[in-house]
Tab-separated table of N, CA, C and O in Angstrom:
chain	number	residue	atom	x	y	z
P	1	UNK	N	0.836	-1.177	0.000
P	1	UNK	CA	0.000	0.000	0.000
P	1	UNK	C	0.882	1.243	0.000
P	1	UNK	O	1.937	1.262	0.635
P	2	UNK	N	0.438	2.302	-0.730
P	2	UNK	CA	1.286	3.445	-0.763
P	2	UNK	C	0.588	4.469	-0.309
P	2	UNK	O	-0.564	4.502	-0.740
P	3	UNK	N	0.903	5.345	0.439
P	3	UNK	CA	0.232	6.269	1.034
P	3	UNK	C	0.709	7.962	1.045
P	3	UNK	O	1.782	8.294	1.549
P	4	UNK	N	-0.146	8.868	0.484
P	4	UNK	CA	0.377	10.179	0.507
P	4	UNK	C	-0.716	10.713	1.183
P	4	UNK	O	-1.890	10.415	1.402
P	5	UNK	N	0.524	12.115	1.583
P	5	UNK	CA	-0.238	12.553	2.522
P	5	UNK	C	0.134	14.106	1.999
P	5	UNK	O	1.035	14.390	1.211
P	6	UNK	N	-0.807	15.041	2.652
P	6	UNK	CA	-0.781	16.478	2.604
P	6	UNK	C	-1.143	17.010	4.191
P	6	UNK	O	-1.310	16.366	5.227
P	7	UNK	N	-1.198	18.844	3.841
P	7	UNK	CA	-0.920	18.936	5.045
P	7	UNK	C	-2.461	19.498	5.911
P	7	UNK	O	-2.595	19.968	7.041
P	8	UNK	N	-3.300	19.259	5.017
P	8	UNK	CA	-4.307	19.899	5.054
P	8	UNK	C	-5.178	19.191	6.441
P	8	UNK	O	-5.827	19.901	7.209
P	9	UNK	N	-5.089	18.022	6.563
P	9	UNK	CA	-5.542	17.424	7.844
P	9	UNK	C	-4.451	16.749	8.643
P	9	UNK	O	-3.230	16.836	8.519
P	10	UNK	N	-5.232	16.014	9.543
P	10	UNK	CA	-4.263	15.049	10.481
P	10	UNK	C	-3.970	14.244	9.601
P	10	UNK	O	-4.728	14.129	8.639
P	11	UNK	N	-2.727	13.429	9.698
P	11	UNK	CA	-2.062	12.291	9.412
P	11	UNK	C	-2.983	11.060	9.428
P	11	UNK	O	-3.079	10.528	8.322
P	12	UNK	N	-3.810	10.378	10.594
P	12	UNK	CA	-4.455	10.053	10.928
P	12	UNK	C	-5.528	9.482	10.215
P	12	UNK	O	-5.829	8.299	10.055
P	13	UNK	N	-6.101	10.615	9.777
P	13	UNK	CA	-7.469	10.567	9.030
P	13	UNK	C	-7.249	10.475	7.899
P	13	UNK	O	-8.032	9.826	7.205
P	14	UNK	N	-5.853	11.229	7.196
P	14	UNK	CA	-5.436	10.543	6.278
P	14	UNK	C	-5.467	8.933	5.667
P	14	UNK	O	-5.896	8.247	4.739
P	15	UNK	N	-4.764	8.891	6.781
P	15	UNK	CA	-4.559	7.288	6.592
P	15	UNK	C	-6.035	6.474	6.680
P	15	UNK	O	-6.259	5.454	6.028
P	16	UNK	N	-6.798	6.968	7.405
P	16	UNK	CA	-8.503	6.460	7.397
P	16	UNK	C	-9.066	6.444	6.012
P	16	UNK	O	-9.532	5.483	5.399
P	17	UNK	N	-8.954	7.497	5.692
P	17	UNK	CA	-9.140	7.834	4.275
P	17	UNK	C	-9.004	6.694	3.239
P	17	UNK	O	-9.870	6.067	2.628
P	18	UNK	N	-7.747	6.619	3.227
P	18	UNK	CA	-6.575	6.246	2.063
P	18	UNK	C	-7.366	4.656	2.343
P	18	UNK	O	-8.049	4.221	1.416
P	19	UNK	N	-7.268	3.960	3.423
P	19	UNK	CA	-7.422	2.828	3.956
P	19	UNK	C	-8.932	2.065	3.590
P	19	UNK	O	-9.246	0.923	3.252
P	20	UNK	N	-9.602	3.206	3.821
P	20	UNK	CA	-10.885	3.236	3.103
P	20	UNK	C	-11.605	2.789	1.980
P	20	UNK	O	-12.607	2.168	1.626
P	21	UNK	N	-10.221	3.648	1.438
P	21	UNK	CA	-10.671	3.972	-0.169
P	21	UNK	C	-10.432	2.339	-0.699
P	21	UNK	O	-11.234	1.557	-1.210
P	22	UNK	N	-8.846	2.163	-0.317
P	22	UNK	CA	-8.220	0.629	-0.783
P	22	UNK	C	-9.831	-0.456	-0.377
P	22	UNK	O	-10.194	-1.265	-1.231
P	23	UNK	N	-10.596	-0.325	0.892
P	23	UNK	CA	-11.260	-1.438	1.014
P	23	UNK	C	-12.218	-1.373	-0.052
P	23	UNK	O	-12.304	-2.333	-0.818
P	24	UNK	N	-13.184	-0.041	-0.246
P	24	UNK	CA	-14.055	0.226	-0.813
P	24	UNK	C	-13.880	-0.064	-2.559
P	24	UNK	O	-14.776	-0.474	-3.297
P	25	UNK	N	-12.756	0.208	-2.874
P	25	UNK	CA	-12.271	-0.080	-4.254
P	25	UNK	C	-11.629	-1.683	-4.475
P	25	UNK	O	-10.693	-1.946	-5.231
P	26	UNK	N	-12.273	-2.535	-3.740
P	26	UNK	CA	-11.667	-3.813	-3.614
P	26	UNK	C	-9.969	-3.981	-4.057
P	26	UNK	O	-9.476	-4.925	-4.673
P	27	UNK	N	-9.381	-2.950	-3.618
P	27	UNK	CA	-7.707	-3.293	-3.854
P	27	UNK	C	-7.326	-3.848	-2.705
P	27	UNK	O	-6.245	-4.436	-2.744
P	28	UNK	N	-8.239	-3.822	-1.098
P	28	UNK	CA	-7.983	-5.040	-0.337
P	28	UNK	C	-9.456	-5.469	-0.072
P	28	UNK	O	-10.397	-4.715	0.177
P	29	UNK	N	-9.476	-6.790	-0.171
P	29	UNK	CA	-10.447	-7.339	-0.626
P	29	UNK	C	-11.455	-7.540	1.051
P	29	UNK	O	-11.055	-7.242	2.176
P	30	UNK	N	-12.776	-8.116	0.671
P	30	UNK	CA	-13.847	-8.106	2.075
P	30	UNK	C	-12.920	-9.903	2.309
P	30	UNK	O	-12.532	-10.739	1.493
P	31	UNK	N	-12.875	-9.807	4.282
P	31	UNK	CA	-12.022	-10.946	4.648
P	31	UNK	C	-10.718	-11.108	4.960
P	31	UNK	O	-10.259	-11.963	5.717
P	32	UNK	N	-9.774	-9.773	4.009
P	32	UNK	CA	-8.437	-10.390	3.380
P	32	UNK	C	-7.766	-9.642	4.992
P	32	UNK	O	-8.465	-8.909	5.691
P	33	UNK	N	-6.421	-9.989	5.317
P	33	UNK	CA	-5.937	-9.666	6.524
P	33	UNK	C	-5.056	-8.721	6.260
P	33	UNK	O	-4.328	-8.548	5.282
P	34	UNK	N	-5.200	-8.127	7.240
P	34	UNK	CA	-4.148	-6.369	6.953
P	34	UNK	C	-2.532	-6.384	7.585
P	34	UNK	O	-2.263	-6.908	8.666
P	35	UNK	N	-1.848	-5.928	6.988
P	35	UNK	CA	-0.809	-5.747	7.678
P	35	UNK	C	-0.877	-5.356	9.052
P	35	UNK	O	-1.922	-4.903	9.519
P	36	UNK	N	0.245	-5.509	9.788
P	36	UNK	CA	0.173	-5.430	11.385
P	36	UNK	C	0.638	-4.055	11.137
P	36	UNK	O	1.396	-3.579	10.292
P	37	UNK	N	-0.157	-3.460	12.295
P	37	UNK	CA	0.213	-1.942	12.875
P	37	UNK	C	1.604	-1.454	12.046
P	37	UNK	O	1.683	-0.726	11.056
P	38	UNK	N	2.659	-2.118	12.813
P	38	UNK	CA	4.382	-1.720	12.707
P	38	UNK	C	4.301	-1.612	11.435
P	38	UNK	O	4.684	-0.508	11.047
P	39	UNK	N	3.814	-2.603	10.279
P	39	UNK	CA	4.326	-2.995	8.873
P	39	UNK	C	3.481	-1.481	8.280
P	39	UNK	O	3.984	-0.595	7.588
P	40	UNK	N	2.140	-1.551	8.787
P	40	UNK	CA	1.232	-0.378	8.221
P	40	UNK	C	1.635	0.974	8.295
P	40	UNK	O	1.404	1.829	7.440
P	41	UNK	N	2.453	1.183	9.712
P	41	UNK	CA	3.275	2.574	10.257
P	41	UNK	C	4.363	2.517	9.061
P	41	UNK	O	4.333	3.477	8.290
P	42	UNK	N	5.184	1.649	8.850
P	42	UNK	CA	6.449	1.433	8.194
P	42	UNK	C	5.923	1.576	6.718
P	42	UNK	O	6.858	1.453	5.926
P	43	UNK	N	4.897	1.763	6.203
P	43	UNK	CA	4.659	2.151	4.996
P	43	UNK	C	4.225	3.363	4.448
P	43	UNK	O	4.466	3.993	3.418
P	44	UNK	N	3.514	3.508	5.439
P	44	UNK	CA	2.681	5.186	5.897
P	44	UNK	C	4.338	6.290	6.066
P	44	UNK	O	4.461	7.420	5.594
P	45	UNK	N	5.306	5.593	6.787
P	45	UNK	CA	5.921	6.240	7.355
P	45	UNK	C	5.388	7.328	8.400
P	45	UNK	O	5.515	8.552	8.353
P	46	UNK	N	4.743	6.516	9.375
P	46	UNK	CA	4.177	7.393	9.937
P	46	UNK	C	4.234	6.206	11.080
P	46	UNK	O	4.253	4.987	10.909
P	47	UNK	N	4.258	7.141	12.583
P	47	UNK	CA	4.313	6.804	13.801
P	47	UNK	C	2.689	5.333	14.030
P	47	UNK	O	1.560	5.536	13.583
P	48	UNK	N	3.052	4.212	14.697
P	48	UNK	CA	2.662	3.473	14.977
P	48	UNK	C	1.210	3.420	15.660
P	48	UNK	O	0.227	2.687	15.545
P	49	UNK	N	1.595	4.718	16.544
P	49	UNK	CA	0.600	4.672	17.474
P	49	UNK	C	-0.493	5.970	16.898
P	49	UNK	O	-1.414	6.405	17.589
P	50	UNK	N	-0.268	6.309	15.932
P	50	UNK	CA	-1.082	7.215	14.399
P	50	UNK	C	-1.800	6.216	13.488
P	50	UNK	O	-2.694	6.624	12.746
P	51	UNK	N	-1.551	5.304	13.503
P	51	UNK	CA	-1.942	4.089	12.461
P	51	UNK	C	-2.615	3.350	13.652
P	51	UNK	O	-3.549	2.596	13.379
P	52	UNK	N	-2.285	3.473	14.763
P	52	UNK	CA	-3.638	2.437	15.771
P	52	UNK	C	-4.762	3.365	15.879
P	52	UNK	O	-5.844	2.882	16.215
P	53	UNK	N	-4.675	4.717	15.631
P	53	UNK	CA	-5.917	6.040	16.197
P	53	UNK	C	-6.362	5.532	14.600
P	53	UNK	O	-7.554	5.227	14.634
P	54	UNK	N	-6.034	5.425	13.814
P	54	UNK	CA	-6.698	5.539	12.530
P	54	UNK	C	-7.481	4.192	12.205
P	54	UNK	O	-8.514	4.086	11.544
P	55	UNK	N	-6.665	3.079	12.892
P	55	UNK	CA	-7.626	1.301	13.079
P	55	UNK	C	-8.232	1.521	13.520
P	55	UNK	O	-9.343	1.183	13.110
P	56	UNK	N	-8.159	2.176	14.587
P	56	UNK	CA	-9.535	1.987	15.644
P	56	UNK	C	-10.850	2.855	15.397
P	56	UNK	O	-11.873	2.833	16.082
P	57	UNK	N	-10.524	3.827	13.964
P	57	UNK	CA	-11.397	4.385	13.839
P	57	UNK	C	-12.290	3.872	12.819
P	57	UNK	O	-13.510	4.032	12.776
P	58	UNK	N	-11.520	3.209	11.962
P	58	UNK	CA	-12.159	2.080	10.632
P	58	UNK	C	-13.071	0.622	11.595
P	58	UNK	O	-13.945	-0.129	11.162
P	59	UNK	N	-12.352	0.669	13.157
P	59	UNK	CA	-13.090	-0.763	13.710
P	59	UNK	C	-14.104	0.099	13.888
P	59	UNK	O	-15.006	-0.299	13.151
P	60	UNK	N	-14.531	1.286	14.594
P	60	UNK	CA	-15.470	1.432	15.413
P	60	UNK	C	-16.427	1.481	14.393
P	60	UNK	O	-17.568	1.163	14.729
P	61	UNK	N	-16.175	1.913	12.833
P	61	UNK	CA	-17.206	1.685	11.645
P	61	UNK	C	-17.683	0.586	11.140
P	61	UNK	O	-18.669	0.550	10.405
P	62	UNK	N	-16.839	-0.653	11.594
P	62	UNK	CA	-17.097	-1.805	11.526
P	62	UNK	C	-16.021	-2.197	10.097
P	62	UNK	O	-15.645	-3.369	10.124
P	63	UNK	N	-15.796	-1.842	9.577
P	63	UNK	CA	-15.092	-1.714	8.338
P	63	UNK	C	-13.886	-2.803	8.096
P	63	UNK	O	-13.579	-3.589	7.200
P	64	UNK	N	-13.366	-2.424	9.387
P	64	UNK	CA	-11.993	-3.958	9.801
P	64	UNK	C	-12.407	-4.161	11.395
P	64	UNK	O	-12.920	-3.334	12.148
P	65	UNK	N	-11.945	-5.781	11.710
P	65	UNK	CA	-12.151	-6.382	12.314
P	65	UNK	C	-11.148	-6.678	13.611
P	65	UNK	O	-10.054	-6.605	13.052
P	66	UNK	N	-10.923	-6.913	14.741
P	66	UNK	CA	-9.605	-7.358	15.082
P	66	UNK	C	-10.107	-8.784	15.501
P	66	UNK	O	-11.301	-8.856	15.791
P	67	UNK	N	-9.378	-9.891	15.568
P	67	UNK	CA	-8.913	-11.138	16.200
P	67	UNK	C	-7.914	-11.102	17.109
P	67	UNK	O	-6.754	-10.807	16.819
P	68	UNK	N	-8.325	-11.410	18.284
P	68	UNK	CA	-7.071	-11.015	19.405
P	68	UNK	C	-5.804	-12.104	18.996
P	68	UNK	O	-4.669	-11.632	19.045
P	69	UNK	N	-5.910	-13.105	18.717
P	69	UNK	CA	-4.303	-13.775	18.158
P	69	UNK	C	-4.120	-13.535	16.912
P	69	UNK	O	-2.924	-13.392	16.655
P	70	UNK	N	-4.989	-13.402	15.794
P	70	UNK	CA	-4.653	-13.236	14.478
P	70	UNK	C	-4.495	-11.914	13.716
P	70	UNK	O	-3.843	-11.610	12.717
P	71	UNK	N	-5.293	-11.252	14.508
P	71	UNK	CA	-4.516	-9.799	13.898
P	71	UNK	C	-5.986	-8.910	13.274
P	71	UNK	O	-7.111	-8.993	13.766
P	72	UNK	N	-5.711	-8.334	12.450
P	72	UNK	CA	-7.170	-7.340	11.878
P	72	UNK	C	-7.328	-7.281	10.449
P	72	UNK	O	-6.483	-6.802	9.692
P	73	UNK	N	-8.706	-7.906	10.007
P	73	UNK	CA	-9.215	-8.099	8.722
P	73	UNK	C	-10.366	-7.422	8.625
P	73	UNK	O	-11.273	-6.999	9.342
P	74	UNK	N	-9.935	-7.467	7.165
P	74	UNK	CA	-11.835	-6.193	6.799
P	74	UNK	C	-12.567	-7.386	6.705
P	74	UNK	O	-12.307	-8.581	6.560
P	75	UNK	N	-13.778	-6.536	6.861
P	75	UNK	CA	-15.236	-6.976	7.441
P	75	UNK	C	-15.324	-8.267	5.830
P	75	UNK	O	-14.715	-8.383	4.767
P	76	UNK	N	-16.127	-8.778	6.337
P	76	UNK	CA	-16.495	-9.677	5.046
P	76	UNK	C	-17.883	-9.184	4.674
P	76	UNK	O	-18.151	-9.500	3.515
P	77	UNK	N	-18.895	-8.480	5.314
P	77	UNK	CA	-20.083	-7.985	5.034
P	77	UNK	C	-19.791	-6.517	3.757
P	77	UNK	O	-19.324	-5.379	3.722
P	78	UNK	N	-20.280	-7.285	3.093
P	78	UNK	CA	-19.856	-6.512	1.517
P	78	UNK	C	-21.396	-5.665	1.360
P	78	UNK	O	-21.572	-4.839	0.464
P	79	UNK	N	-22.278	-5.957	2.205
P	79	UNK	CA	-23.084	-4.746	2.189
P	79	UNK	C	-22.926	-3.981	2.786
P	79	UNK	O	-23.430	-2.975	2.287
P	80	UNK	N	-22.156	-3.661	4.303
P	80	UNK	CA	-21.560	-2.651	4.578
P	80	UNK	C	-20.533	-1.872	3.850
P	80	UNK	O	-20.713	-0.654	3.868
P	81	UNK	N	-19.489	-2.311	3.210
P	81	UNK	CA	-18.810	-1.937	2.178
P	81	UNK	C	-19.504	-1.110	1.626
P	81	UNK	O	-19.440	0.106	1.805
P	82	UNK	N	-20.557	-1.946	0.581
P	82	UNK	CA	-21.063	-0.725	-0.574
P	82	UNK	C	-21.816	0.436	0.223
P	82	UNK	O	-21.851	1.479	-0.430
P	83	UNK	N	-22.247	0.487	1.108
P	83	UNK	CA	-23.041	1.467	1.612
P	83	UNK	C	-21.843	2.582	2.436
P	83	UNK	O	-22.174	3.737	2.707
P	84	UNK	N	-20.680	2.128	2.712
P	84	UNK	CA	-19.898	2.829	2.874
P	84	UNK	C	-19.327	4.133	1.466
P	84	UNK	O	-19.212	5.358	1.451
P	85	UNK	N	-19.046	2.780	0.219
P	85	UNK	CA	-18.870	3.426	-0.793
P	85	UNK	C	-20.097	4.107	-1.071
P	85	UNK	O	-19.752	5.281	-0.936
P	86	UNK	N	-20.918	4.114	-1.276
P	86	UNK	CA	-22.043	4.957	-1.591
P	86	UNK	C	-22.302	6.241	-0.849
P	86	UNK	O	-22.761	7.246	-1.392
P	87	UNK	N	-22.036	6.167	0.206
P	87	UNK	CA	-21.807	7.335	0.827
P	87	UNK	C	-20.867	8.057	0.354
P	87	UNK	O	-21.192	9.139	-0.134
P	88	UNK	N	-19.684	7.730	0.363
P	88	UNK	CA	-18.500	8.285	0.193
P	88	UNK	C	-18.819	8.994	-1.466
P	88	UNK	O	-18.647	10.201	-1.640
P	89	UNK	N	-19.146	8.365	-2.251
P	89	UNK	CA	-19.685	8.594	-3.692
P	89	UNK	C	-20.702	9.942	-3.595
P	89	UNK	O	-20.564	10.994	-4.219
P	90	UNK	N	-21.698	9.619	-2.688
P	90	UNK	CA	-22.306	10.326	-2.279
P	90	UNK	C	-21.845	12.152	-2.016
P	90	UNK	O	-22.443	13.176	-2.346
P	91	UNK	N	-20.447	11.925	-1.234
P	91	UNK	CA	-20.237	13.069	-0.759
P	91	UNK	C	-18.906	13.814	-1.392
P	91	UNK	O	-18.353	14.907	-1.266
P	92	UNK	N	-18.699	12.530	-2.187
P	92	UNK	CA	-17.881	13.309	-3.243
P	92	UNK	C	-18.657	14.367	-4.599
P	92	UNK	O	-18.296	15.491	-4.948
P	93	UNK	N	-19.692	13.610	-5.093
P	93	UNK	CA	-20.513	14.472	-5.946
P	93	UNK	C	-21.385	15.877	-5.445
P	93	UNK	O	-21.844	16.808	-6.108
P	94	UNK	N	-21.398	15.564	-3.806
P	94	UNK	CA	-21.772	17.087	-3.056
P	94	UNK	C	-20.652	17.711	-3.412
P	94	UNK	O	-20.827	18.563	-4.284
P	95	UNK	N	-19.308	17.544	-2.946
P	95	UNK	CA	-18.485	18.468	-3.062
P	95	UNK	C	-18.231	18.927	-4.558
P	95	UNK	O	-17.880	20.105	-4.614
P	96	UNK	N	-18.323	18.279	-5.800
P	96	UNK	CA	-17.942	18.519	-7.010
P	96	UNK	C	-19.347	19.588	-7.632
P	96	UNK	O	-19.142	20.232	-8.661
P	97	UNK	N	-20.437	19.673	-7.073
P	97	UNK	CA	-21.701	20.426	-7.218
P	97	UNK	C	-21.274	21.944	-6.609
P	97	UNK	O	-21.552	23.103	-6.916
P	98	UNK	N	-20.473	21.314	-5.607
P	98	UNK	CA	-20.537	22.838	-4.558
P	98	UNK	C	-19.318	23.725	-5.091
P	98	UNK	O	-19.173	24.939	-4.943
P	99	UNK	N	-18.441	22.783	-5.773
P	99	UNK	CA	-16.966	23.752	-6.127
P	99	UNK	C	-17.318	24.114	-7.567
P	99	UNK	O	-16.475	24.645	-8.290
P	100	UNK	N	-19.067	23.717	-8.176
P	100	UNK	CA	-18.989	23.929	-9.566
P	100	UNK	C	-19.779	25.203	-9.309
P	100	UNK	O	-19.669	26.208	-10.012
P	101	UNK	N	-20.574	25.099	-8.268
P	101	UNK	CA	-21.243	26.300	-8.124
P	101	UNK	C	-20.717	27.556	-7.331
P	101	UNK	O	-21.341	28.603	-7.161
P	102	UNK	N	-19.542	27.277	-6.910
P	102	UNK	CA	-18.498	28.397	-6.600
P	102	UNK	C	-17.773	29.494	-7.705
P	102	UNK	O	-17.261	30.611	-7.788
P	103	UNK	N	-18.217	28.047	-8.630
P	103	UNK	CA	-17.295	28.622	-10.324
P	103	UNK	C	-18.386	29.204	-10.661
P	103	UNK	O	-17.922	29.927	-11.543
P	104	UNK	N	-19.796	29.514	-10.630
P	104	UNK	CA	-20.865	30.155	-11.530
P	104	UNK	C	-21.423	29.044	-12.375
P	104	UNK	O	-22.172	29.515	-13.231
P	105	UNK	N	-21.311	27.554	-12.446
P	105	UNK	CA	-21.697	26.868	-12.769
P	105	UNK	C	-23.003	26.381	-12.477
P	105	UNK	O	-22.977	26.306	-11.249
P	106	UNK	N	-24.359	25.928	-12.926
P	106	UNK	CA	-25.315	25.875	-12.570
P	106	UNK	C	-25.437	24.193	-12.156
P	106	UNK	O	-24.416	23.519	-12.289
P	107	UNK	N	-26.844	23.455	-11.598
P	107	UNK	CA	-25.579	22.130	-11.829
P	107	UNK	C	-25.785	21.320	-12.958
P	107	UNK	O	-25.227	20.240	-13.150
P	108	UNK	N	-26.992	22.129	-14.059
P	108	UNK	CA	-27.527	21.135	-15.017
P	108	UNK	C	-25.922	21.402	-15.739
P	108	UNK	O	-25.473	20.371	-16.240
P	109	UNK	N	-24.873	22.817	-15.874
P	109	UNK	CA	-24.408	22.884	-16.704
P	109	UNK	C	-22.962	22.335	-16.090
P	109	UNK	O	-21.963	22.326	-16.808
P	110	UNK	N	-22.925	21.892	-14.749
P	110	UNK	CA	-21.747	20.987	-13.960
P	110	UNK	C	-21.805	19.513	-14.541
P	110	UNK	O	-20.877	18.716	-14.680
P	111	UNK	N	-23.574	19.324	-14.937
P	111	UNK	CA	-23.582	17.747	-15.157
P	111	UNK	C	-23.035	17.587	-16.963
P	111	UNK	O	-22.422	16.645	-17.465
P	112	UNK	N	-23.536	18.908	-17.651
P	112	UNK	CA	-22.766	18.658	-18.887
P	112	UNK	C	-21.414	19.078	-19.308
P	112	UNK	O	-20.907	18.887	-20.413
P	113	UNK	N	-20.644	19.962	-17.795
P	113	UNK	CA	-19.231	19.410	-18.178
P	113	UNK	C	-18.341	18.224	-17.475
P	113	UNK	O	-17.123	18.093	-17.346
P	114	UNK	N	-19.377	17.472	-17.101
P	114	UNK	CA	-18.515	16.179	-17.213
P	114	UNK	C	-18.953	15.459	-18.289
P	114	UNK	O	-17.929	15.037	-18.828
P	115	UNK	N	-20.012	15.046	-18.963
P	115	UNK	CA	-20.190	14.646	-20.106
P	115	UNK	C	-19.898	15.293	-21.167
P	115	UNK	O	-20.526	15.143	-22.214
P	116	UNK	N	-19.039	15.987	-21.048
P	116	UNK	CA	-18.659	16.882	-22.460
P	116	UNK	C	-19.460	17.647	-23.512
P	116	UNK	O	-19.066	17.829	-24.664
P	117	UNK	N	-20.586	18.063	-23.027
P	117	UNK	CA	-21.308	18.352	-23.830
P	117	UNK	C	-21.541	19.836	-23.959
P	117	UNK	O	-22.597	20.160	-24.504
P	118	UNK	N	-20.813	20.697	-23.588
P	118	UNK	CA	-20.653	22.016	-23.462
P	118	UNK	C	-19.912	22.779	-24.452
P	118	UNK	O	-19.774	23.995	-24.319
């Protein structure tokens, strides 16, 4: 997993983010087991105990799982997944409405410049 970051939020939530995105976009799959904390910090390059505030915030969504001897896997409930992604989908097309209508864009004429029809 590769992870960038900016400076615009916490590190943290970053990594929530990013972590997210990988489950929701099946690049880690519903079930599959996650790297341990250290390996996840060591990729992030980012402090250990930044990457446990950011697990524990994907567990409390249900999103990944922990096993006290085996470690922490995403959820296998793939309807939580999509309803995660759907949200997220959701609130990405709010924001792309709201920065079109910042531009003077209306949104019938936001929806025809993404279809090219302008």
């Amino acid at each position: 997993m590769k992870f960038i970051f900016n400076n615009d939020q916490p590190i943290y939530l970053q990594i929530v983010e990013q972590l997210r995105i990988y489950i929701i976009s099946g690049k880690i799959s519903p079930g599959e087991k996650l790297p341990t904390v250290r390996e996840l910090a060591a990729q992030a390059r980012a402090n250990p105990n930044t990457v446990q505030r950011a697990l524990n915030i994907l567990e409390d969504e249900g999103i990944i799982l922990t096993e006290r001897t085996n470690g922490k896997y995403v959820t296998s409930d793939t309807r939580l997944i999509r309803k995660i992604r759907h949200r997220l989908a959701t609130d990405n097309v709010s924001k792309y409405f709201a920065a079109m209508s910042a531009l003077g864009f209306t949104q019938e004429d936001a929806i025809k410049f993404l279809i090219k029809e302008e």
